[in-house]
Coordinates of N, CA and C in Angstrom, one line a residue:
M950 N 0.9 -1.2 0.0 CA 0.0 0.0 0.0 C 0.9 1.2 0.0
T951 N 0.6 2.2 -0.9 CA 1.3 3.4 -1.0 C 0.9 4.4 0.1
A952 N 1.9 4.9 0.8 CA 1.6 5.8 1.9 C 1.3 7.2 1.3
H953 N 0.2 7.8 1.7 CA -0.1 9.1 1.2 C 0.7 10.1 2.0
P954 N 1.2 11.1 1.3 CA 1.9 12.2 2.0 C 1.0 13.0 2.9
T955 N 1.5 13.5 4.0 CA 0.7 14.2 4.9 C 0.2 15.5 4.3
A956 N -1.1 15.6 4.4 CA -1.8 16.8 3.8 C -1.4 18.1 4.5
P957 N -1.1 19.1 3.7 CA -0.8 20.4 4.4 C -1.9 20.8 5.3
R958 N -1.5 21.4 6.4 CA -2.5 21.8 7.4 C -2.9 23.2 7.1
S959 N -4.2 23.4 7.0 CA -4.7 24.7 6.8 C -4.4 25.7 7.9
R960 N -4.0 26.9 7.5 CA -3.7 28.0 8.5 C -5.0 28.2 9.4
R961 N -6.1 28.0 8.8 CA -7.4 28.2 9.6 C -7.5 27.3 10.8
E962 N -6.8 26.1 10.7 CA -6.9 25.1 11.7 C -5.8 25.3 12.8
R963 N -4.9 26.2 12.6 CA -3.9 26.5 13.6 C -4.4 27.4 14.7
P964 N -4.0 27.1 15.9 CA -4.5 27.9 17.0 C -4.1 29.4 16.9
A965 N -4.9 30.3 17.1 CA -4.6 31.7 17.0 C -3.6 32.1 18.1
K966 N -2.7 33.0 17.7 CA -1.8 33.5 18.7 C -2.5 34.4 19.6
P967 N -2.2 34.3 20.9 CA -2.9 35.2 21.8 C -2.6 36.7 21.5
A968 N -3.6 37.5 21.7 CA -3.4 38.9 21.3 C -2.4 39.6 22.2
L969 N -1.6 40.5 21.6 CA -0.6 41.2 22.3 C -1.3 42.2 23.3
T970 N -0.8 42.3 24.5 CA -1.3 43.3 25.4 C -0.1 43.9 26.2
R971 N -0.2 45.0 26.7 CA 0.8 45.6 27.5 C 1.1 44.7 28.7
E972 N 0.1 44.2 29.4 CA 0.3 43.4 30.5 C 1.0 42.1 30.2
G973 N 0.6 41.5 29.0 CA 1.3 40.3 28.6 C 2.8 40.5 28.3
I974 N 3.1 41.6 27.7 CA 4.5 42.0 27.3 C 5.3 42.1 28.6
I975 N 4.7 42.8 29.6 CA 5.4 43.0 30.9 C 5.6 41.7 31.6
A976 N 4.6 40.8 31.6 CA 4.7 39.5 32.3 C 5.8 38.7 31.6
T977 N 5.8 38.7 30.3 CA 6.8 37.9 29.6 C 8.2 38.5 29.8
T978 N 8.3 39.8 29.9 CA 9.6 40.4 30.2 C 10.1 40.0 31.6
V979 N 9.2 39.9 32.6 CA 9.6 39.5 33.9 C 10.1 38.1 33.9
D980 N 9.4 37.2 33.2 CA 9.8 35.8 33.1 C 11.1 35.6 32.5
L981 N 11.4 36.4 31.4 CA 12.7 36.3 30.7 C 13.8 36.8 31.6
M982 N 13.5 37.9 32.3 CA 14.5 38.5 33.2 C 14.9 37.5 34.3
R983 N 13.9 36.9 34.9 CA 14.2 35.9 35.9 C 15.0 34.7 35.4
A984 N 14.7 34.3 34.2 CA 15.3 33.1 33.6 C 16.7 33.4 33.0
E985 N 16.9 34.6 32.4 CA 18.1 34.9 31.6 C 18.9 36.1 32.1
G986 N 18.2 37.0 32.9 CA 18.9 38.2 33.3 C 18.4 39.4 32.5
L987 N 18.4 40.5 33.0 CA 17.9 41.7 32.4 C 18.7 42.1 31.1
E988 N 20.0 41.8 31.2 CA 20.8 42.2 30.0 C 20.5 41.4 28.8
R989 N 19.9 40.3 28.9 CA 19.5 39.5 27.8 C 18.1 39.8 27.2
V990 N 17.4 40.6 27.9 CA 16.1 41.0 27.4 C 16.1 42.2 26.5
T991 N 16.1 41.9 25.2 CA 16.0 42.9 24.2 C 14.6 42.9 23.5
M992 N 14.3 43.9 22.7 CA 13.1 43.9 22.0 C 13.0 42.7 21.0
R993 N 14.1 42.4 20.4 CA 14.2 41.3 19.5 C 13.9 39.9 20.2
R994 N 14.6 39.8 21.4 CA 14.4 38.5 22.1 C 13.0 38.4 22.7
L995 N 12.5 39.5 23.1 CA 11.1 39.5 23.6 C 10.1 39.2 22.5
A996 N 10.3 39.8 21.3 CA 9.4 39.6 20.2 C 9.4 38.1 19.8
K997 N 10.6 37.5 19.8 CA 10.7 36.1 19.5 C 9.9 35.2 20.5
E998 N 10.0 35.6 21.8 CA 9.3 34.8 22.8 C 7.8 35.0 22.6
L999 N 7.4 36.1 22.1 CA 5.9 36.4 21.9 C 5.4 36.0 20.5
D1000 N 6.4 35.5 19.7 CA 6.0 35.1 18.3 C 5.4 36.3 17.5
T1001 N 6.2 37.4 17.5 CA 5.8 38.6 16.8 C 7.0 39.3 16.3
G1002 N 6.8 40.4 15.7 CA 8.0 41.3 15.3 C 8.2 42.4 16.3
P1003 N 9.5 42.8 16.4 CA 9.8 43.9 17.3 C 9.0 45.1 17.2
A1004 N 8.7 45.5 15.9 CA 7.9 46.7 15.7 C 6.5 46.6 16.4
S1005 N 6.0 45.4 16.5 CA 4.7 45.3 17.1 C 4.7 45.7 18.6
L1006 N 5.8 45.5 19.3 CA 5.9 45.8 20.7 C 5.9 47.3 20.9
Y1007 N 6.4 48.1 20.0 CA 6.4 49.5 20.2 C 5.1 50.2 20.2
V1008 N 4.0 49.4 19.8 CA 2.7 49.9 20.0 C 2.3 50.0 21.4
Y1009 N 2.9 49.2 22.3 CA 2.5 49.1 23.7 C 3.5 49.7 24.6
V1010 N 4.8 49.7 24.2 CA 5.9 50.4 25.0 C 6.7 51.2 24.1
R1011 N 7.0 52.4 24.4 CA 7.8 53.3 23.5 C 9.2 52.9 23.3
N1012 N 9.8 52.4 24.4 CA 11.3 52.1 24.3 C 11.6 51.1 25.5
M1013 N 12.9 50.7 25.6 CA 13.3 49.8 26.6 C 13.2 50.5 28.0
A1014 N 13.5 51.8 28.0 CA 13.4 52.5 29.3 C 12.0 52.4 29.9
E1015 N 11.0 52.6 29.1 CA 9.6 52.5 29.5 C 9.3 51.1 29.9
L1016 N 9.8 50.1 29.2 CA 9.5 48.7 29.5 C 10.2 48.4 30.9
H1017 N 11.4 48.9 31.1 CA 12.1 48.6 32.4 C 11.3 49.3 33.5
A1018 N 10.8 50.5 33.3 CA 10.0 51.1 34.4 C 8.7 50.3 34.7
A1019 N 8.1 49.8 33.6 CA 6.9 49.0 33.8 C 7.2 47.7 34.6
V1020 N 8.3 47.1 34.2 CA 8.7 45.8 34.9 C 9.0 46.1 36.3
L1021 N 9.7 47.2 36.6 CA 10.1 47.6 38.0 C 8.8 47.8 38.8
D1022 N 7.8 48.4 38.2 CA 6.6 48.7 38.9 C 5.9 47.3 39.3
E1023 N 6.0 46.4 38.3 CA 5.4 45.1 38.6 C 6.1 44.4 39.8
L1024 N 7.4 44.5 39.8 CA 8.2 43.9 40.9 C 8.0 44.6 42.2
L1025 N 7.6 45.9 42.2 CA 7.4 46.6 43.4 C 6.2 46.1 44.2
G1026 N 5.4 45.2 43.5 CA 4.3 44.6 44.2 C 4.8 43.7 45.4
A1027 N 6.0 43.3 45.3 CA 6.6 42.5 46.4 C 7.1 43.2 47.6
V1028 N 7.1 44.6 47.5 CA 7.6 45.4 48.6 C 6.6 45.2 49.8
D1029 N 7.1 45.0 51.0 CA 6.2 44.9 52.2 C 5.8 46.2 52.7
L1030 N 4.5 46.5 52.4 CA 4.0 47.8 52.9 C 3.2 47.7 54.2
R1031 N 3.2 46.5 54.8 CA 2.4 46.4 56.0 C 2.9 47.3 57.2
P1032 N 4.2 47.6 57.3 CA 4.6 48.5 58.4 C 3.8 49.8 58.3
A1033 N 3.3 50.2 57.2 CA 2.6 51.5 57.1 C 1.4 51.6 58.1
T1034 N 0.8 50.4 58.3 CA -0.4 50.4 59.2 C -0.2 49.6 60.4
A1035 N 1.1 49.2 60.7 CA 1.4 48.4 61.9 C 1.6 49.3 63.1
D1036 N 1.8 48.7 64.2 CA 2.1 49.5 65.4 C 3.6 49.7 65.5
G1037 N 4.0 50.7 66.3 CA 5.4 51.0 66.5 C 5.8 52.4 66.1
E1038 N 7.1 52.7 66.3 CA 7.6 54.0 66.0 C 7.6 54.3 64.5
W1039 N 7.2 55.4 64.1 CA 7.0 55.7 62.7 C 8.3 55.6 61.9
R1040 N 9.4 56.1 62.5 CA 10.6 56.0 61.7 C 11.1 54.6 61.5
D1041 N 11.0 53.8 62.5 CA 11.4 52.4 62.3 C 10.5 51.7 61.2
R1042 N 9.3 52.0 61.2 CA 8.4 51.4 60.2 C 8.7 51.9 58.8
L1043 N 9.1 53.2 58.7 CA 9.5 53.8 57.4 C 10.7 53.1 56.9
V1044 N 11.7 52.9 57.8 CA 12.9 52.2 57.3 C 12.7 50.8 56.9
R1045 N 11.8 50.1 57.6 CA 11.4 48.7 57.2 C 10.9 48.7 55.8
I1046 N 10.0 49.6 55.4 CA 9.5 49.6 54.1 C 10.6 49.9 53.1
L1047 N 11.4 50.9 53.4 CA 12.5 51.2 52.5 C 13.5 50.1 52.3
T1048 N 13.8 49.4 53.4 CA 14.7 48.2 53.4 C 14.1 47.1 52.5
S1049 N 12.8 46.9 52.6 CA 12.1 45.9 51.7 C 12.2 46.3 50.3
Y1050 N 12.0 47.6 50.0 CA 12.2 48.1 48.6 C 13.6 47.8 48.1
T1051 N 14.6 48.1 48.9 CA 16.0 47.9 48.5 C 16.2 46.4 48.3
A1052 N 15.7 45.6 49.1 CA 15.9 44.1 49.0 C 15.3 43.6 47.7
V1053 N 14.2 44.2 47.3 CA 13.6 43.8 46.0 C 14.5 44.1 44.8
L1054 N 15.1 45.3 44.9 CA 16.0 45.7 43.8 C 17.3 45.0 43.9
F1055 N 17.7 44.5 45.0 CA 19.0 43.7 45.1 C 18.9 42.4 44.4
E1056 N 17.7 41.9 44.2 CA 17.5 40.7 43.4 C 17.7 40.9 42.0
Y1057 N 17.5 42.2 41.5 CA 17.6 42.5 40.1 C 18.4 43.8 40.0
P1058 N 19.7 43.8 40.3 CA 20.5 45.0 40.3 C 20.6 45.7 39.0
G1059 N 20.5 45.0 37.9 CA 20.5 45.7 36.6 C 19.3 46.5 36.4
L1060 N 18.2 46.1 36.9 CA 16.9 46.8 36.9 C 17.0 48.1 37.8
A1061 N 17.7 47.9 38.9 CA 17.9 49.0 39.8 C 18.7 50.1 39.1
Q1062 N 19.7 49.7 38.3 CA 20.5 50.7 37.6 C 19.7 51.4 36.6
S1063 N 18.8 50.7 35.9 CA 17.9 51.3 35.0 C 16.9 52.3 35.6
A1064 N 16.5 51.9 36.9 CA 15.6 52.7 37.6 C 16.1 54.1 38.0
L1065 N 17.4 54.3 37.9 CA 18.0 55.6 38.2 C 17.6 56.6 37.2
V1066 N 17.3 56.1 36.0 CA 16.9 57.1 34.9 C 15.5 56.8 34.4
A1067 N 14.9 55.7 34.7 CA 13.6 55.4 34.2 C 12.7 55.1 35.4
R1068 N 12.0 56.1 35.9 CA 11.2 55.9 37.1 C 9.9 55.2 36.8
P1069 N 9.5 54.3 37.7 CA 8.2 53.7 37.6 C 7.1 54.6 37.9
F1070 N 5.9 54.4 37.4 CA 4.8 55.3 37.7 C 3.5 54.5 37.7
G1071 N 3.5 53.2 37.9 CA 2.3 52.4 38.0 C 1.7 52.3 39.3
K1072 N 0.8 51.4 39.5 CA 0.0 51.3 40.7 C 0.8 50.9 41.9
H1073 N 1.8 50.0 41.7 CA 2.6 49.6 42.9 C 3.5 50.7 43.3
Y1074 N 4.1 51.5 42.4 CA 4.9 52.6 42.8 C 4.1 53.6 43.6
L1075 N 2.8 53.9 43.1 CA 2.0 54.9 43.8 C 1.6 54.4 45.2
K1076 N 1.4 53.1 45.4 CA 1.1 52.5 46.7 C 2.3 52.7 47.6
L1077 N 3.5 52.5 47.1 CA 4.8 52.7 47.8 C 4.9 54.1 48.3
V1078 N 4.8 55.0 47.4 CA 4.9 56.5 47.7 C 3.9 56.9 48.7
E1079 N 2.6 56.4 48.6 CA 1.6 56.7 49.5 C 1.9 56.2 50.9
A1080 N 2.4 55.0 51.0 CA 2.8 54.5 52.3 C 3.9 55.3 53.0
L1081 N 4.9 55.7 52.2 CA 6.0 56.5 52.7 C 5.5 57.9 53.2
L1082 N 4.6 58.5 52.4 CA 4.1 59.8 52.8 C 3.2 59.7 54.0
T1083 N 2.5 58.6 54.1 CA 1.7 58.4 55.3 C 2.5 58.4 56.6
L1084 N 3.6 57.7 56.5 CA 4.5 57.6 57.7 C 5.2 58.9 58.0
L1085 N 5.6 59.6 56.9 CA 6.2 60.9 57.1 C 5.2 61.9 57.7
D1086 N 4.0 61.8 57.3 CA 3.0 62.7 57.9 C 2.8 62.3 59.4
E1087 N 2.8 61.0 59.7 CA 2.7 60.6 61.0 C 3.8 61.1 61.9
G1088 N 5.0 61.2 61.3 CA 6.2 61.7 62.0 C 6.2 63.3 62.1
G1089 N 5.2 63.9 61.5 CA 5.1 65.4 61.7 C 5.9 66.2 60.7
L1090 N 6.4 65.6 59.6 CA 7.1 66.4 58.6 C 6.2 67.3 57.8
E1091 N 6.7 68.5 57.6 CA 5.9 69.4 56.8 C 5.7 68.8 55.4
P1092 N 4.6 69.1 54.8 CA 4.3 68.5 53.4 C 5.3 68.8 52.4
D1093 N 5.9 70.0 52.3 CA 6.9 70.3 51.3 C 8.2 69.4 51.6
R1094 N 8.6 69.3 52.8 CA 9.7 68.5 53.2 C 9.5 67.0 52.9
A1095 N 8.3 66.5 53.2 CA 8.0 65.1 52.9 C 8.0 64.9 51.4
A1096 N 7.5 65.8 50.6 CA 7.4 65.6 49.2 C 8.8 65.4 48.6
W1097 N 9.8 66.2 49.1 CA 11.2 66.1 48.6 C 11.9 65.0 49.2
L1098 N 11.6 64.7 50.4 CA 12.3 63.6 51.1 C 12.0 62.2 50.5
V1099 N 10.8 62.0 50.1 CA 10.5 60.7 49.5 C 11.4 60.4 48.3
D1100 N 11.6 61.5 47.5 CA 12.4 61.3 46.3 C 13.9 60.9 46.7
L1101 N 14.4 61.6 47.7 CA 15.8 61.3 48.2 C 15.9 59.9 48.8
L1102 N 14.9 59.5 49.5 CA 14.9 58.2 50.2 C 15.0 57.1 49.1
L1103 N 14.1 57.2 48.1 CA 14.0 56.2 47.0 C 15.3 56.3 46.2
Q1104 N 15.8 57.5 45.9 CA 17.1 57.6 45.2 C 18.2 56.9 45.9
F1105 N 18.3 57.1 47.2 CA 19.4 56.4 48.0 C 19.2 54.9 48.0
A1106 N 18.0 54.4 48.2 CA 17.8 53.0 48.1 C 18.1 52.4 46.8
T1107 N 17.7 53.1 45.7 CA 17.9 52.6 44.3 C 19.4 52.6 44.0
A1108 N 20.1 53.7 44.4 CA 21.5 53.8 44.1 C 22.3 52.7 44.8
T1109 N 21.9 52.4 46.1 CA 22.5 51.3 46.8 C 22.4 50.0 46.1
A1110 N 21.3 49.7 45.6 CA 21.1 48.4 44.9 C 21.8 48.5 43.5
A1111 N 21.8 49.6 42.8 CA 22.4 49.8 41.5 C 23.9 49.6 41.6
E1112 N 24.5 49.9 42.8 CA 25.9 49.8 43.0 C 26.4 48.4 42.7
H1113 N 25.5 47.4 42.8 CA 25.9 46.0 42.7 C 25.5 45.5 41.3
A1114 N 25.1 46.4 40.4 CA 24.6 46.0 39.1 C 25.7 45.3 38.2
N1115 N 26.9 45.6 38.4 CA 28.0 45.0 37.5 C 28.6 43.8 38.1
R1116 N 28.0 43.3 39.3 CA 28.5 42.1 39.9 C 27.7 40.9 39.4
A1117 N 28.4 39.9 38.9 CA 27.6 38.8 38.4 C 27.0 38.0 39.5
P1118 N 25.9 37.3 39.3 CA 25.3 36.5 40.4 C 26.2 35.5 40.8
G1119 N 26.3 35.3 42.2 CA 27.2 34.3 42.7 C 28.7 34.7 42.7
D1120 N 29.0 36.0 42.4 CA 30.4 36.4 42.3 C 30.9 36.9 43.7
T1121 N 30.5 36.1 44.7 CA 30.9 36.5 46.1 C 32.4 36.6 46.3
A1122 N 33.1 35.6 45.7 CA 34.6 35.6 45.9 C 35.2 36.8 45.4
Q1123 N 34.8 37.3 44.2 CA 35.4 38.5 43.6 C 35.0 39.7 44.4
S1124 N 33.8 39.8 44.9 CA 33.4 40.9 45.7 C 34.2 41.0 47.0
E1125 N 34.4 39.8 47.6 CA 35.2 39.8 48.8 C 36.7 40.2 48.5
A1126 N 37.2 39.8 47.4 CA 38.6 40.1 47.0 C 38.7 41.6 46.8
D1127 N 37.7 42.2 46.2 CA 37.7 43.7 46.0 C 37.6 44.4 47.3
W1128 N 36.8 43.9 48.2 CA 36.7 44.5 49.5 C 38.0 44.5 50.3
Q1129 N 38.6 43.3 50.2 CA 39.9 43.2 50.9 C 41.0 44.1 50.4
A1130 N 41.0 44.2 49.0 CA 41.9 45.1 48.4 C 41.7 46.5 48.8
L1131 N 40.5 47.0 48.9 CA 40.2 48.3 49.4 C 40.6 48.5 50.8
A1132 N 40.3 47.5 51.7 CA 40.7 47.6 53.1 C 42.2 47.7 53.3
T1133 N 42.9 47.0 52.4 CA 44.4 47.0 52.5 C 44.9 48.4 52.1
V1134 N 44.4 49.0 51.1 CA 44.8 50.3 50.7 C 44.5 51.3 51.8
V1135 N 43.3 51.3 52.4 CA 43.0 52.2 53.5 C 43.9 52.0 54.7
R1136 N 44.2 50.7 55.0 CA 45.0 50.4 56.2 C 46.4 50.9 56.0
D1137 N 47.0 50.8 54.8 CA 48.4 51.1 54.5 C 48.6 52.5 54.0
V1138 N 47.6 53.3 54.0 CA 47.8 54.7 53.4 C 48.8 55.5 54.3
S1139 N 49.5 56.3 53.6 CA 50.5 57.1 54.3 C 49.9 58.3 55.1
P1140 N 50.2 58.4 56.4 CA 49.7 59.5 57.2 C 50.2 60.8 56.7
R1141 N 51.3 60.8 56.0 CA 51.9 62.1 55.5 C 51.1 62.6 54.4
T1142 N 50.7 61.8 53.5 CA 50.0 62.3 52.3 C 48.5 62.3 52.5
H1143 N 48.0 61.4 53.3 CA 46.5 61.3 53.5 C 46.2 61.2 55.0
P1144 N 46.5 62.2 55.8 CA 46.4 62.1 57.3 C 44.9 61.8 57.8
R1145 N 43.9 62.3 57.1 CA 42.6 62.1 57.5 C 42.2 60.6 57.3
I1146 N 42.5 60.1 56.2 CA 42.2 58.7 55.9 C 42.9 57.8 56.9
A1147 N 44.2 58.1 57.2 CA 45.0 57.3 58.1 C 44.4 57.4 59.5
A1148 N 43.9 58.5 59.9 CA 43.4 58.7 61.2 C 42.1 57.9 61.4
L1149 N 41.3 57.9 60.4 CA 40.0 57.1 60.5 C 40.2 55.6 60.3
G1150 N 41.1 55.3 59.4 CA 41.4 53.9 59.2 C 40.2 53.0 59.0
P1151 N 40.2 51.9 59.8 CA 39.1 50.9 59.6 C 37.7 51.4 59.8
R1152 N 37.6 52.6 60.5 CA 36.2 53.1 60.7 C 35.6 53.5 59.4
L1153 N 36.4 53.8 58.4 CA 35.8 54.2 57.1 C 35.0 53.0 56.4
L1154 N 35.4 51.8 56.8 CA 34.8 50.6 56.2 C 34.0 49.8 57.2
S1155 N 33.7 50.4 58.4 CA 33.1 49.6 59.4 C 31.6 49.5 59.2
G1156 N 31.0 48.6 60.0 CA 29.6 48.4 59.9 C 29.1 47.5 58.9
S1157 N 28.0 46.8 59.1 CA 27.4 45.9 58.2 C 26.6 46.7 57.1
P1158 N 26.4 46.1 55.9 CA 25.6 46.8 54.9 C 24.3 47.2 55.4
Q1159 N 23.6 46.3 56.2 CA 22.3 46.6 56.7 C 22.3 47.8 57.6
N1160 N 23.3 47.9 58.5 CA 23.4 49.0 59.4 C 23.7 50.3 58.7
R1161 N 24.6 50.2 57.7 CA 24.9 51.5 56.9 C 23.7 51.9 56.1
L1162 N 22.9 51.0 55.6 CA 21.7 51.4 54.8 C 20.7 52.1 55.8
A1163 N 20.5 51.5 56.9 CA 19.5 52.0 57.9 C 20.0 53.4 58.3
W1164 N 21.3 53.5 58.6 CA 21.8 54.8 59.1 C 21.7 55.9 58.0
G1165 N 21.9 55.5 56.7 CA 21.7 56.4 55.6 C 20.3 57.0 55.6
F1166 N 19.3 56.1 55.8 CA 17.9 56.5 55.8 C 17.7 57.5 57.0
D1167 N 18.2 57.2 58.1 CA 18.1 58.0 59.3 C 18.7 59.4 59.1
V1168 N 19.8 59.4 58.4 CA 20.5 60.7 58.2 C 19.6 61.6 57.3
L1169 N 19.0 61.0 56.2 CA 18.2 61.7 55.3 C 16.9 62.2 56.0
I1170 N 16.3 61.4 56.9 CA 15.1 61.8 57.6 C 15.4 62.9 58.6
A1171 N 16.5 62.7 59.3 CA 16.8 63.8 60.3 C 17.2 65.1 59.6
G1172 N 18.0 65.0 58.5 CA 18.4 66.2 57.8 C 17.2 66.9 57.2
A1173 N 16.2 66.2 56.8 CA 15.0 66.8 56.2 C 14.3 67.7 57.1
R1174 N 14.4 67.4 58.4 CA 13.7 68.3 59.4 C 14.3 69.6 59.6
H1175 N 15.6 69.7 59.2 CA 16.4 71.0 59.5 C 16.9 71.7 58.3
A1176 N 17.1 71.0 57.2 CA 17.7 71.6 56.0 C 16.6 72.6 55.5
P1177 N 17.0 73.9 55.2 CA 16.1 74.9 54.8 C 15.6 74.6 53.3
L1178 N 14.4 74.8 53.1 CA 13.8 74.7 51.7 C 13.8 76.1 51.1
P1179 N 13.8 76.1 49.8 CA 13.7 77.5 49.1 C 12.4 78.1 49.6
E1180 N 12.4 79.4 49.7 CA 11.2 80.1 50.2 C 10.0 79.9 49.3
V1181 N 10.3 80.0 48.0 CA 9.3 79.7 47.0 C 9.7 78.5 46.1
L1182 N 9.0 77.5 46.2 CA 9.3 76.3 45.5 C 9.0 76.5 44.0
A1183 N 9.9 76.3 43.1 CA 9.7 76.4 41.7 C 8.7 75.4 41.2
P1184 N 7.9 75.7 40.2 CA 7.0 74.6 39.7 C 7.8 73.5 39.0
S1185 N 7.2 72.3 39.0 CA 7.8 71.2 38.3 C 7.6 71.5 36.8
P1186 N 8.3 70.7 36.0 CA 8.1 70.9 34.5 C 6.7 70.6 34.1
V1187 N 6.0 69.7 34.8 CA 4.6 69.4 34.4 C 3.7 70.6 34.8
D1188 N 4.0 71.2 35.9 CA 3.2 72.4 36.3 C 3.4 73.5 35.4
A1189 N 4.7 73.7 34.9 CA 5.0 74.8 34.0 C 4.2 74.6 32.7
Q1190 N 4.1 73.4 32.2 CA 3.4 73.1 31.0 C 1.9 73.4 31.1
D1191 N 1.4 73.0 32.3 CA 0.0 73.2 32.5 C -0.4 74.7 32.6
T1192 N 0.5 75.5 33.1 CA 0.2 76.9 33.1 C 0.6 77.7 31.9
G1193 N 1.3 77.0 30.9 CA 1.6 77.7 29.7 C 3.0 78.4 29.8
D1194 N 3.7 78.2 30.9 CA 5.0 78.9 31.0 C 6.1 78.3 30.1

């Protein structure tokens, strides 16, 4: 018996590709980032995963910076905001939220580096800012000071995580070697040429990362109470556009 060749399959019988959506693109980006790292996520790689062309993605996201901001906002859903409504001293609860935010970014340092120039603006970011402003209000900070302080606190946390962006996952040995090299330079510096560094010595590198992070938040919070603000706050670029300036 002669075998009949397989009949070509009609395109009408093939399952339709799921429709592209902004939410689906972001979810796929998160999956790829977790599996392959942020540096491997390009529009071309993402389009291949979604079985479409790169040009189709730009209908939903303008560029990689906007995509990174959207992905960051999605990940901010993991920040622990419960301290905002918990019992306890307001400053401690504020630092707990900021520490949780930093910990989320530490898992994706490349994204933290991107966040320094591409700010998130989605629902999770708004919830985070609202929680921080709630605690600052509870602490009695004037509204103008609180408005500027939130930006500084998030910048400090983001920069702390971004500092580790160029370290490969699991590169603990190299990080330890770099730290030891720095410690050696500080310890052996000449008192004649660098008297201040020599006087402080190990204290320049003392403390755990967690303690230094928390102290940095405390410095910003305490400083915001006393640092003078401009008498007349200039309008933001958005405000200027709204007023026609």
